[in-house]
Coordinates of N, CA and C in Angstrom, one line a residue:
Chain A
X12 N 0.9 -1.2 0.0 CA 0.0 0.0 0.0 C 0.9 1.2 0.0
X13 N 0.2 2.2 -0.3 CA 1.4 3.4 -0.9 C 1.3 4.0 0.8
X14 N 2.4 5.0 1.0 CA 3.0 5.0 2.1 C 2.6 7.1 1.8
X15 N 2.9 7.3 2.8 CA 3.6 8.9 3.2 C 5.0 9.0 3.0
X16 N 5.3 10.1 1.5 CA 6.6 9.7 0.7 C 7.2 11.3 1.5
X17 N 8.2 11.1 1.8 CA 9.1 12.7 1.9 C 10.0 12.3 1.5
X18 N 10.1 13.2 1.3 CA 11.7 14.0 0.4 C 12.8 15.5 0.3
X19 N 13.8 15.5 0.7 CA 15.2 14.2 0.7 C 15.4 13.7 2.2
X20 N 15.4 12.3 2.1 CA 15.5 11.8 3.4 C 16.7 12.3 4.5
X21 N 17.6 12.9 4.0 CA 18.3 13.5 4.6 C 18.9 14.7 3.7
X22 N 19.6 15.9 4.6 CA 20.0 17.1 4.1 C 20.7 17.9 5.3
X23 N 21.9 18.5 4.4 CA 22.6 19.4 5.0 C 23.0 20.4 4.3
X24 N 22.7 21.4 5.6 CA 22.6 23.0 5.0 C 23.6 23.8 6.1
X25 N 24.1 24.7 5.2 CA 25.0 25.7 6.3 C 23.9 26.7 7.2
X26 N 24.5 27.6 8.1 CA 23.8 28.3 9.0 C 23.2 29.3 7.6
X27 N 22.5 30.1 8.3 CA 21.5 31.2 7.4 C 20.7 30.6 5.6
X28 N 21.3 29.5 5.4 CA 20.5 29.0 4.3 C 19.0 28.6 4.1
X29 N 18.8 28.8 3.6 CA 17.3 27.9 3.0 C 16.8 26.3 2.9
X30 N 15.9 25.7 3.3 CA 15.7 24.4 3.2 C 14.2 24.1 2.8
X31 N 13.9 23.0 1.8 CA 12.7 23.0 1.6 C 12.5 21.8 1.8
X32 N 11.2 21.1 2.5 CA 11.4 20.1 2.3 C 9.9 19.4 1.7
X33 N 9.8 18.1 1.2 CA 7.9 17.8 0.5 C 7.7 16.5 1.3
X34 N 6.4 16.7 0.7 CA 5.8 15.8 1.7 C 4.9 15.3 0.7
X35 N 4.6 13.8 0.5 CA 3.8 13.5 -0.8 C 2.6 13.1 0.4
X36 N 1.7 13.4 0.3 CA 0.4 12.4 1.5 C 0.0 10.9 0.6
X37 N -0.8 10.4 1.3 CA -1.3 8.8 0.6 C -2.2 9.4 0.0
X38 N -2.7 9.2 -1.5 CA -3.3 9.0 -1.9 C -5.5 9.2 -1.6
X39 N -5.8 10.5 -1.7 CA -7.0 10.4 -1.1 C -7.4 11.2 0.4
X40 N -6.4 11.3 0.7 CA -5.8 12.4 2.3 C -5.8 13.3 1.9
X41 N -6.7 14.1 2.3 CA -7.0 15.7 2.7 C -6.2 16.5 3.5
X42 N -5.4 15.3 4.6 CA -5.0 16.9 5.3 C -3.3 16.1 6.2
X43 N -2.5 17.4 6.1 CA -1.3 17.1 6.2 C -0.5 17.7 7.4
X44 N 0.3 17.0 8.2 CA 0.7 17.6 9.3 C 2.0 17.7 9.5
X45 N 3.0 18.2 9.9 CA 4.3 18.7 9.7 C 4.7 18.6 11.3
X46 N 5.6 17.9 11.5 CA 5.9 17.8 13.1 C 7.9 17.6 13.2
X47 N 8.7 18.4 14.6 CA 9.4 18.3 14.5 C 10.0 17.5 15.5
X48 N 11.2 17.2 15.4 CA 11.6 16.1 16.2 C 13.3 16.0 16.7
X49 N 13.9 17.0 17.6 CA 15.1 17.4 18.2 C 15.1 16.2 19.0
X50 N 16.8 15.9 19.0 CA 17.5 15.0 19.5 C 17.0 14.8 21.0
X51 N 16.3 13.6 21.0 CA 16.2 13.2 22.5 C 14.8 13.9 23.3
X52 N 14.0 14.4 21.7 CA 12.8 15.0 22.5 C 11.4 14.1 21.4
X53 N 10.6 14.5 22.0 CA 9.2 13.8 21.9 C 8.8 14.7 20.3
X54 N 8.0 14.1 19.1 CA 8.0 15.0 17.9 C 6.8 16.3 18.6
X55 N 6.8 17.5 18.3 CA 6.5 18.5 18.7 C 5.7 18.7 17.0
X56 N 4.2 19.3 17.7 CA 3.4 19.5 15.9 C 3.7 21.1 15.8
X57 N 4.0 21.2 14.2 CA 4.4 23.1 13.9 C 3.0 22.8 12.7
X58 N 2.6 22.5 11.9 CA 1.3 23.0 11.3 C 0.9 21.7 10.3
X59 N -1.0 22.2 9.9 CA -1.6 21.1 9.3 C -2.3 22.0 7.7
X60 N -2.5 21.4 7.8 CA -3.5 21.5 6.1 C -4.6 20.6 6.0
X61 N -5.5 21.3 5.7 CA -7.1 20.8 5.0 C -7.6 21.0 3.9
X62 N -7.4 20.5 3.2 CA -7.7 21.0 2.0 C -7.2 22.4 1.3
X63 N -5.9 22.2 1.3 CA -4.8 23.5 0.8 C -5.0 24.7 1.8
X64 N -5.9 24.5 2.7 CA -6.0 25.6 3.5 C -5.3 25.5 5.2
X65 N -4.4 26.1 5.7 CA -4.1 25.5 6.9 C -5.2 25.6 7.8
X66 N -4.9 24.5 8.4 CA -6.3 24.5 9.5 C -5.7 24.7 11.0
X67 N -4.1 24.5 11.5 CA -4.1 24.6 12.9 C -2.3 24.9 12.6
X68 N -1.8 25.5 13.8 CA -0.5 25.9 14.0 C -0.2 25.7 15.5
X69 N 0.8 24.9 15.5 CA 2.0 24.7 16.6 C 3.1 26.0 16.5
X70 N 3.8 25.4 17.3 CA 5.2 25.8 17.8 C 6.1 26.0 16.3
X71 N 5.4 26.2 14.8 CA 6.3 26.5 14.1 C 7.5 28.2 13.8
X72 N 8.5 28.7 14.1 CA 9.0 29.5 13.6 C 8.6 30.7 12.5
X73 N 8.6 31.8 13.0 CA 8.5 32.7 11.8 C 9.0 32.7 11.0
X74 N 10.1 32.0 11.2 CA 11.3 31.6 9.8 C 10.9 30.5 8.8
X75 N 9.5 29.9 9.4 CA 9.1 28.8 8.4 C 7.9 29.0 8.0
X76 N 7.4 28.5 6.4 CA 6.7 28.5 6.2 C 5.9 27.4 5.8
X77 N 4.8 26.8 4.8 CA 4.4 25.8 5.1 C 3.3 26.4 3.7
X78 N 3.2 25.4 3.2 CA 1.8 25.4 2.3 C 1.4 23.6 1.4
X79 N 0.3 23.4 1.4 CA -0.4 22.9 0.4 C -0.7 23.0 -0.8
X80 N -0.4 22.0 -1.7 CA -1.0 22.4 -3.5 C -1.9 22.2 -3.8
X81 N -2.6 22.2 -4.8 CA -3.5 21.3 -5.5 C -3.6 20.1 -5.7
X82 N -2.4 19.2 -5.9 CA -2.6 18.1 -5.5 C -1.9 17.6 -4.6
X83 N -2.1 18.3 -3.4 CA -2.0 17.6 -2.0 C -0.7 17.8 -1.1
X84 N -0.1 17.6 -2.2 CA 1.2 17.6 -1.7 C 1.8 18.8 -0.6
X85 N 2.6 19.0 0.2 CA 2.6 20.0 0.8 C 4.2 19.9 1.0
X86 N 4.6 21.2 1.3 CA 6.3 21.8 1.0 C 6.5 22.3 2.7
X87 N 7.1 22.2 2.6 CA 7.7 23.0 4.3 C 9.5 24.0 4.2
X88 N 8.8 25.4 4.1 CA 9.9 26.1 3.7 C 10.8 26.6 4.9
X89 N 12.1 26.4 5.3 CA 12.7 26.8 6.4 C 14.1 28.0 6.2
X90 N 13.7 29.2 6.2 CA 15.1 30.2 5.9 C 15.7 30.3 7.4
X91 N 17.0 30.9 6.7 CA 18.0 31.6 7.8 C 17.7 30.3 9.1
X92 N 18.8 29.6 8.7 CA 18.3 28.2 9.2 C 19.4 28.2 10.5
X93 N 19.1 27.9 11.5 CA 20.1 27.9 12.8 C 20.2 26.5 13.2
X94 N 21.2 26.6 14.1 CA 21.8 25.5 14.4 C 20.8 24.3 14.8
X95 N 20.0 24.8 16.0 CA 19.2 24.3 16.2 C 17.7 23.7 15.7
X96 N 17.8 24.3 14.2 CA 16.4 23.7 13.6 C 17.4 22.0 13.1
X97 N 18.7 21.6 13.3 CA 18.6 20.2 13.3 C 18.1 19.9 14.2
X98 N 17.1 18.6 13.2 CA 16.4 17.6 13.6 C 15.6 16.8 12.8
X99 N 15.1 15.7 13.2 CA 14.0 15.0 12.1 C 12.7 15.4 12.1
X100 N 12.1 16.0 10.2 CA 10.9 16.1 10.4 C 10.3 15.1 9.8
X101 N 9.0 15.3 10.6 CA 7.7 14.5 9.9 C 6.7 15.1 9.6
X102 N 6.3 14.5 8.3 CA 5.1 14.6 7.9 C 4.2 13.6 8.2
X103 N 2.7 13.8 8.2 CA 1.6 12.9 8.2 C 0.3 13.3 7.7
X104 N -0.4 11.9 6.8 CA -1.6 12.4 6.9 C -2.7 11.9 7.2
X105 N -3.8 12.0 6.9 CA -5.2 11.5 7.3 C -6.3 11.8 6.5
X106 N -7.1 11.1 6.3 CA -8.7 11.1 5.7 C -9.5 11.9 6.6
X107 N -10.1 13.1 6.2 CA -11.0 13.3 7.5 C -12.2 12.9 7.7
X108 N -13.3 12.7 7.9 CA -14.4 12.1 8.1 C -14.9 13.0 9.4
X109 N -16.2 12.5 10.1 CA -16.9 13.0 11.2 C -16.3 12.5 12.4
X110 N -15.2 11.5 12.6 CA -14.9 11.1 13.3 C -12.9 11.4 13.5
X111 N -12.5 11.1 14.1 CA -11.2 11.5 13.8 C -10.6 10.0 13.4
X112 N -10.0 9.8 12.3 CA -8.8 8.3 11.9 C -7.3 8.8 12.1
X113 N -6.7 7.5 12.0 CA -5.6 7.8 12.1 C -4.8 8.4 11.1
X114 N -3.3 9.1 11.5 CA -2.6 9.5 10.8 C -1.5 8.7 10.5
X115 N -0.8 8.9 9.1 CA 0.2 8.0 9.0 C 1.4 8.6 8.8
X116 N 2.6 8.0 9.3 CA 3.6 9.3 9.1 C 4.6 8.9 7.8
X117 N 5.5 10.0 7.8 CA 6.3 9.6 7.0 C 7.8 9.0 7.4
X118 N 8.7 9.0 6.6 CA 10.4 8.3 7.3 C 10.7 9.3 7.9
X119 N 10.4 10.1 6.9 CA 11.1 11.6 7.9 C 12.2 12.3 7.5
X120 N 12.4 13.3 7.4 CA 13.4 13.9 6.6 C 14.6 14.2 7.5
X121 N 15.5 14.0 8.0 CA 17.0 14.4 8.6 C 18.2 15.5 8.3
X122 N 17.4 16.7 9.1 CA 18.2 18.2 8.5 C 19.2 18.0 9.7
X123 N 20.5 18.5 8.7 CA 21.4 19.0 9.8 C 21.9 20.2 9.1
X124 N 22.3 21.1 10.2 CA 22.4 22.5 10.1 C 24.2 22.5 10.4
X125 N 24.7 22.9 9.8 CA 26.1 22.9 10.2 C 26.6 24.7 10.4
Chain B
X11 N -6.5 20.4 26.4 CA -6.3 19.2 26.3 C -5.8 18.5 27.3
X12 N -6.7 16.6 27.3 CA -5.9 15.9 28.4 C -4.8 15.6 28.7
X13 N -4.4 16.0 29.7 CA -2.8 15.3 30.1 C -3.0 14.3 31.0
X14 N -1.8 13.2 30.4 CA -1.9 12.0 30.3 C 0.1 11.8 30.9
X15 N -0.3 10.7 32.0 CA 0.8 10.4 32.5 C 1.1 8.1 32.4
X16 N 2.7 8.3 31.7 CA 2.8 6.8 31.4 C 4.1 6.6 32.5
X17 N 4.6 5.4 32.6 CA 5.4 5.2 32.9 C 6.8 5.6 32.1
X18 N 8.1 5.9 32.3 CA 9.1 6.4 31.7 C 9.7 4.8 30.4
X19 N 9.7 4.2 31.2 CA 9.9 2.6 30.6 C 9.2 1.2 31.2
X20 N 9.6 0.6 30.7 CA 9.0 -1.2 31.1 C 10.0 -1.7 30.1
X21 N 10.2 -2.9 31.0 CA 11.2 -4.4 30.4 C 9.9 -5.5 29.9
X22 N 10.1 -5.6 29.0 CA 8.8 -7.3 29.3 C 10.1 -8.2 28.1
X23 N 9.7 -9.3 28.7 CA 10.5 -10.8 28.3 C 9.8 -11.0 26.5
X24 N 10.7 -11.3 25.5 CA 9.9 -11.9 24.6 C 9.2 -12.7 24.2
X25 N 8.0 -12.8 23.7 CA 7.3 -14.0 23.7 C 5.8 -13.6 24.6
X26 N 6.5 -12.9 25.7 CA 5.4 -12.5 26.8 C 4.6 -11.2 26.3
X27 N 3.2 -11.1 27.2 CA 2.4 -9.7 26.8 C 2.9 -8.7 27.5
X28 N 2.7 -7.7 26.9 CA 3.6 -6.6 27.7 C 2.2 -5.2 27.7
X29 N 2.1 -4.7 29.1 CA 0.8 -4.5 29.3 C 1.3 -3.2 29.6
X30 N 0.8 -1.7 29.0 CA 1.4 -0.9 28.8 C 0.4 0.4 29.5
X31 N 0.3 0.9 30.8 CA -0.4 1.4 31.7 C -0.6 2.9 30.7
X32 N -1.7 3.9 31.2 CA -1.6 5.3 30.8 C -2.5 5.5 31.7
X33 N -2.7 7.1 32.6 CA -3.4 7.7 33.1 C -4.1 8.9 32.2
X34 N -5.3 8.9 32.1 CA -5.7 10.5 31.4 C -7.0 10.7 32.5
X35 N -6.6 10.9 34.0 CA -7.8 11.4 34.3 C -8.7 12.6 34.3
X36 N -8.2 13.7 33.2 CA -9.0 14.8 32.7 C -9.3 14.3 31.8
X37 N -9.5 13.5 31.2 CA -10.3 13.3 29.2 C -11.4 13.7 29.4
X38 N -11.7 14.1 28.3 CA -13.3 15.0 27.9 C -14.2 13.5 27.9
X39 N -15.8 13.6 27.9 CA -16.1 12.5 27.3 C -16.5 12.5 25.8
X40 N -16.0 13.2 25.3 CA -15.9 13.4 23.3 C -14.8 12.5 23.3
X41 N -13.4 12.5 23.6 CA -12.2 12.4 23.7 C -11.7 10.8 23.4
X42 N -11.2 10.4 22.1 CA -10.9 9.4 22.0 C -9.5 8.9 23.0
X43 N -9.3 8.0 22.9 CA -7.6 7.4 22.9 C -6.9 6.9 22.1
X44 N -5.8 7.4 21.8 CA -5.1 6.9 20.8 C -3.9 6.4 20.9
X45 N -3.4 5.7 20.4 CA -2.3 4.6 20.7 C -1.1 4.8 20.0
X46 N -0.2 5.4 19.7 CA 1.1 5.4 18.6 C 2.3 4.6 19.2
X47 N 3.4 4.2 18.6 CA 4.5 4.0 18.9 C 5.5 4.5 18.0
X48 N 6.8 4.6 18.3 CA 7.8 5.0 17.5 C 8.9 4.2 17.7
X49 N 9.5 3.3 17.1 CA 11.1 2.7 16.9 C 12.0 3.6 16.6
X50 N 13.0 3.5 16.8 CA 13.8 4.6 16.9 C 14.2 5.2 15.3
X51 N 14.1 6.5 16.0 CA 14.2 7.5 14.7 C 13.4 7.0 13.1
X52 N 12.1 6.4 13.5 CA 11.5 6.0 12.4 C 9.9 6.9 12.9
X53 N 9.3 7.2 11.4 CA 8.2 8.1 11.9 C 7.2 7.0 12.7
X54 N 6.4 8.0 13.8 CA 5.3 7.3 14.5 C 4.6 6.3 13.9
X55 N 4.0 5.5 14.4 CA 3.6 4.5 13.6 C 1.7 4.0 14.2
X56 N 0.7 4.6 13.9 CA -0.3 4.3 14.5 C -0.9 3.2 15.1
X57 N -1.7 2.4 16.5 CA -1.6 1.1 16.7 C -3.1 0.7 17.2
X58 N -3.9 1.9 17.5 CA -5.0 1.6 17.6 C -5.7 2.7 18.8
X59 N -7.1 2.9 18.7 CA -8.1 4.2 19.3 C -9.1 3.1 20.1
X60 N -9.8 4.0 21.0 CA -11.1 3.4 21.4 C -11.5 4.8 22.7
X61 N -12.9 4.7 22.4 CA -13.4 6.1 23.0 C -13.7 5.4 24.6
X62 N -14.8 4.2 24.5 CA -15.3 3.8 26.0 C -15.3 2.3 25.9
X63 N -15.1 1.4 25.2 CA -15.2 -0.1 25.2 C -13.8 -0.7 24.6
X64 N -13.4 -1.9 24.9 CA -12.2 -2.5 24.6 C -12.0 -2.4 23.0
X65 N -11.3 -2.4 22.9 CA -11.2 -2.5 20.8 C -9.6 -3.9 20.9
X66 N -9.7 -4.4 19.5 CA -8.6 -5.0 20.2 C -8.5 -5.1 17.9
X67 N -7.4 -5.2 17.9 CA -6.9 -5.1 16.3 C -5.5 -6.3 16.1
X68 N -5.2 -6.4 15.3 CA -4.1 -7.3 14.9 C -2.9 -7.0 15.5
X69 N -2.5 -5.8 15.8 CA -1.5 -5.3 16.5 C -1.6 -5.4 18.0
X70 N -2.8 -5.2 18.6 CA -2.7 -5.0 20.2 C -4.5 -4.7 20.6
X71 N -4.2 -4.8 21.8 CA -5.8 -4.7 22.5 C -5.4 -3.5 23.0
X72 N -6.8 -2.9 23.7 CA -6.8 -1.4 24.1 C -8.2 -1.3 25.5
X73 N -7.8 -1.5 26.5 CA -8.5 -1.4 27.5 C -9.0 -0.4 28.6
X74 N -10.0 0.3 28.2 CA -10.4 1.0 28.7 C -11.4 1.2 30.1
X75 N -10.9 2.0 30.9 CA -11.5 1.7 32.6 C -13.0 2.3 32.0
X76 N -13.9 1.3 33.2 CA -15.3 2.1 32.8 C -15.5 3.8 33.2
X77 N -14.5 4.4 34.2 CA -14.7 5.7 34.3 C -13.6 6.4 33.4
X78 N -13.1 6.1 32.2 CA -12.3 6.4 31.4 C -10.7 7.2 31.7
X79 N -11.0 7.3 33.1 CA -9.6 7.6 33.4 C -8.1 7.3 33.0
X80 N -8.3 5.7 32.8 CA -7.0 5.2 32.7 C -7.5 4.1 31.5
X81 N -5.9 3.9 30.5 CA -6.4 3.0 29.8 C -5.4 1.9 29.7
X82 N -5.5 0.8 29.4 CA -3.8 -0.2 29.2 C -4.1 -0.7 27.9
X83 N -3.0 -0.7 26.8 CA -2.6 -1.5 25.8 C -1.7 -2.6 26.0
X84 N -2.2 -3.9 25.2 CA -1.7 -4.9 25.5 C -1.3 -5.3 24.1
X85 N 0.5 -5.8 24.0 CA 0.8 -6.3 22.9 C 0.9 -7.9 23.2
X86 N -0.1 -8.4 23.0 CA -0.2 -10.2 23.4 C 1.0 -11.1 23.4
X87 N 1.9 -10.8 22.3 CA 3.2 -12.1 22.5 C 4.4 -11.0 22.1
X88 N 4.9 -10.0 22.6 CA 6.1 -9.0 22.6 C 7.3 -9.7 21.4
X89 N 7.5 -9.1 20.5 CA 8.7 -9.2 20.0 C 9.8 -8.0 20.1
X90 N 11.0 -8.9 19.5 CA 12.1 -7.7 19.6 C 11.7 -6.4 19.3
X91 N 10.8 -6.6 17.7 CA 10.9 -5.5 17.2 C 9.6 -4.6 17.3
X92 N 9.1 -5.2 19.0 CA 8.1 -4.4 19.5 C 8.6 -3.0 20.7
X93 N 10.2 -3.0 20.5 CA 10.5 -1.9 21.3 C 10.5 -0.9 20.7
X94 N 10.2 0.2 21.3 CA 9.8 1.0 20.6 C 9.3 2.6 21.6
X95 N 9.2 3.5 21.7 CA 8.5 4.8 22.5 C 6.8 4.4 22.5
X96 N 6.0 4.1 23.2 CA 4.6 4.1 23.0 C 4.0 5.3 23.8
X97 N 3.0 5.7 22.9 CA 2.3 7.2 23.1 C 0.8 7.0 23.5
X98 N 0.1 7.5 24.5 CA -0.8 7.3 24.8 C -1.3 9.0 24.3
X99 N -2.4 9.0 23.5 CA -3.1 10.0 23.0 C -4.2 10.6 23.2
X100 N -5.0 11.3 24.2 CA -6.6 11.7 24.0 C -6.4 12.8 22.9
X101 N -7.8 12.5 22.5 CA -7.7 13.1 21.1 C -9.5 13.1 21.2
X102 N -9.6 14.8 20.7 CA -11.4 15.1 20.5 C -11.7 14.7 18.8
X103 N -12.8 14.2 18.7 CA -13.7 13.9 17.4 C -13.1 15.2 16.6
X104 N -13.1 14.7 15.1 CA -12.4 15.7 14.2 C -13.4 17.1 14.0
X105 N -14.4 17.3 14.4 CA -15.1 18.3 14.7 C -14.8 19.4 15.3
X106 N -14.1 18.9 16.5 CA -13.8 20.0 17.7 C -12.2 19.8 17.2
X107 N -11.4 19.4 16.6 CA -10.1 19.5 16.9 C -9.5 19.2 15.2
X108 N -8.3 19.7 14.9 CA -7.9 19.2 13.3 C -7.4 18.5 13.3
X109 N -7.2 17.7 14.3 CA -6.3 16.1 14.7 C -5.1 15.9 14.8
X110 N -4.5 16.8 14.7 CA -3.2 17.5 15.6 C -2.8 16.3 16.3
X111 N -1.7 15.6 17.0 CA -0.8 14.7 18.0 C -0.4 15.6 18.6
X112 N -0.7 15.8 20.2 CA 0.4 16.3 21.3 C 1.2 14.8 21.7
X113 N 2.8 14.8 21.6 CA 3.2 14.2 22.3 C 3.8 14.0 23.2
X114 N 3.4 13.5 24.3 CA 4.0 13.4 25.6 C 5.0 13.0 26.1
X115 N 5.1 12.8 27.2 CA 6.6 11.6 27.1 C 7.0 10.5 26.5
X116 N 6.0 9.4 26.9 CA 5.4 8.1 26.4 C 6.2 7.4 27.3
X117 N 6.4 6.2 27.1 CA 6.9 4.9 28.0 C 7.8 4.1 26.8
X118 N 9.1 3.9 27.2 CA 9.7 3.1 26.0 C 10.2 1.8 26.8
X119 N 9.4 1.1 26.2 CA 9.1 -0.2 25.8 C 10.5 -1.4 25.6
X120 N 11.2 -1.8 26.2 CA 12.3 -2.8 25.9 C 12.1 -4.0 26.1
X121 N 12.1 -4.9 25.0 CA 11.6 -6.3 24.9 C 13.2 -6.7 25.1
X122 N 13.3 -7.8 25.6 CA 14.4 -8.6 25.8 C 14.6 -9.8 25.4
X123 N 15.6 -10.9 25.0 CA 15.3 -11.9 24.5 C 15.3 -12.5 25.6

C-alpha cells in the first residue's frame, strides 16, 4: 500500500541558508501535518492543512513557512536556518471524516544544520 | 487538552504480553484514545483508538477503565521488534479539533530476549 513519501530523506545546509522540504500524502488524504523532532525529545506539531488551506498551528517559527498544493502535496519552507532547527521532520496524513482516523507518518526527513 | 501520565519505561520478556499502563484522568467525554508508537528515529507509527469499550486489532488490545480515566494497551506475545516509545493520545472527534498529535513523554518499551 502506498505509504507517506518525503523528500530528501536527509539534508545538509550551512547556517542562514534555506531548506525545503515535501511531503507527498497517501493518496485520497485531505490533510497534512508537519511535526518536528530534536535529538532526545518527543516530535513536537508546527502546522496542518485541510484542504490546501491550513487548518491549525504549533510551535512552528516565523522563519518557516508551510503550504499545500492542489494536489495535495505539501512543501515545508525553512530560511535563515540555525543550528538548532537540526532535527527529524515528519510529515503525516489523514482522511478526514466526522470522526477523527488515524494518521500515518512519514520516514522523515533528517536536517542537519552545520 | 488531556494530560496524560505513562510510565518512563518497562522491560517485558519476549514472547510475553507486555501491558502498557496510561493515566488520562482529565479526558473530555468526546475524547478518544489513541495509541502510537515509535522505533527509533523512524516516523510514529499508528496502533489503535477506542473512546469507551475494549477494541482489540491485529497489533494489540486497548483497554479502557469504565470511568475512562485510565487505559492499558496490551501487545499479546512482545517481539524484539516491538520496542519502541509508546504514546498514549486523548484526542477530541475531528469536529472540535484538526487532529493535531500532542506528544508526551510516552513509556519506552524494551523487549528482551
Amino acid at each position: 500500500a502506498a505509504g507517506v513519501i518525503q523528500s530528501p530523506r536527509h539534508l545538509i545546509k550551512e547556517k542562514r541558508e534555506t531548506a525545503t522540504l515535501k511531503c507527498y500524502p497517501i493518496p485520497r488524504h485531505d490533510t497534512v501535518y508537519w511535526y518536528q523532532q530534536g535529538p532526545g525529545q518527543d516530535p513536537q506539531f508546527l502546522i496542518s492543512f485541510y484542504e490546501k488551506m491550513q487548518s491549525d498551528k504549533g510551535s512552528i517559527p516565523d522563519r518557516f513557512s508551510a503550504q499545500q498544493f492542489s494536489d495535495y502535496h505539501s512543501e515545508l519552507n525553512m530560511s535563515s536556518l540555525e543550528l538548532g532547527d537540526s532535527a527529524l521532520y515528519f510529515c503525516a496524513s489523514s482522511a478526514t471524516g466526522d470522526q477523527n482516523t488515524e494518521a500515518f507518518f512519514g520516514q522523515g526527513t533528517r536536517l542537519t544544520v552545520v | 487538552d488531556a494530560k496524560t501520565t505513562q510510565p518512563t519505561s518497562m522491560d517485558c520478556a519476549e514472547g510475553r504480553a507486555a501491558n502498557l499502563p496510561c493515566n488520562h484522568s482529565t479526558i473530555s467525554g468526546n475524547e478518544y484514545v489513541y495509541w502510537y508508537r515509535q522505533i527509533h528515529s523512524q516516523g510514529p507509527q499508528y496502533i489503535i483508538h477506542g473512546l469507551k469499550n475494549n477494541e482489540t486489532n491485529e497489533m494489540a488490545s486497548l483497554i479502557i477503565t469504565e470511568d475512562r480515566k485510565s487505559s492499558t494497551l496490551i501487545l499479546p506475545h512482545a517481539t524484539l521488534r516491538d520496542t519502541a516509545v509508546y504514546y498514549c493520545i486523548p484526542l477530541p472527534p475531528f469536529l472540535s479539533n484538526t487532529g493535531k498529535l500532542i506528544f508526551g513523554q510516552g513509556t519506552t518499551l524494551q523487549v528482551k530476549p
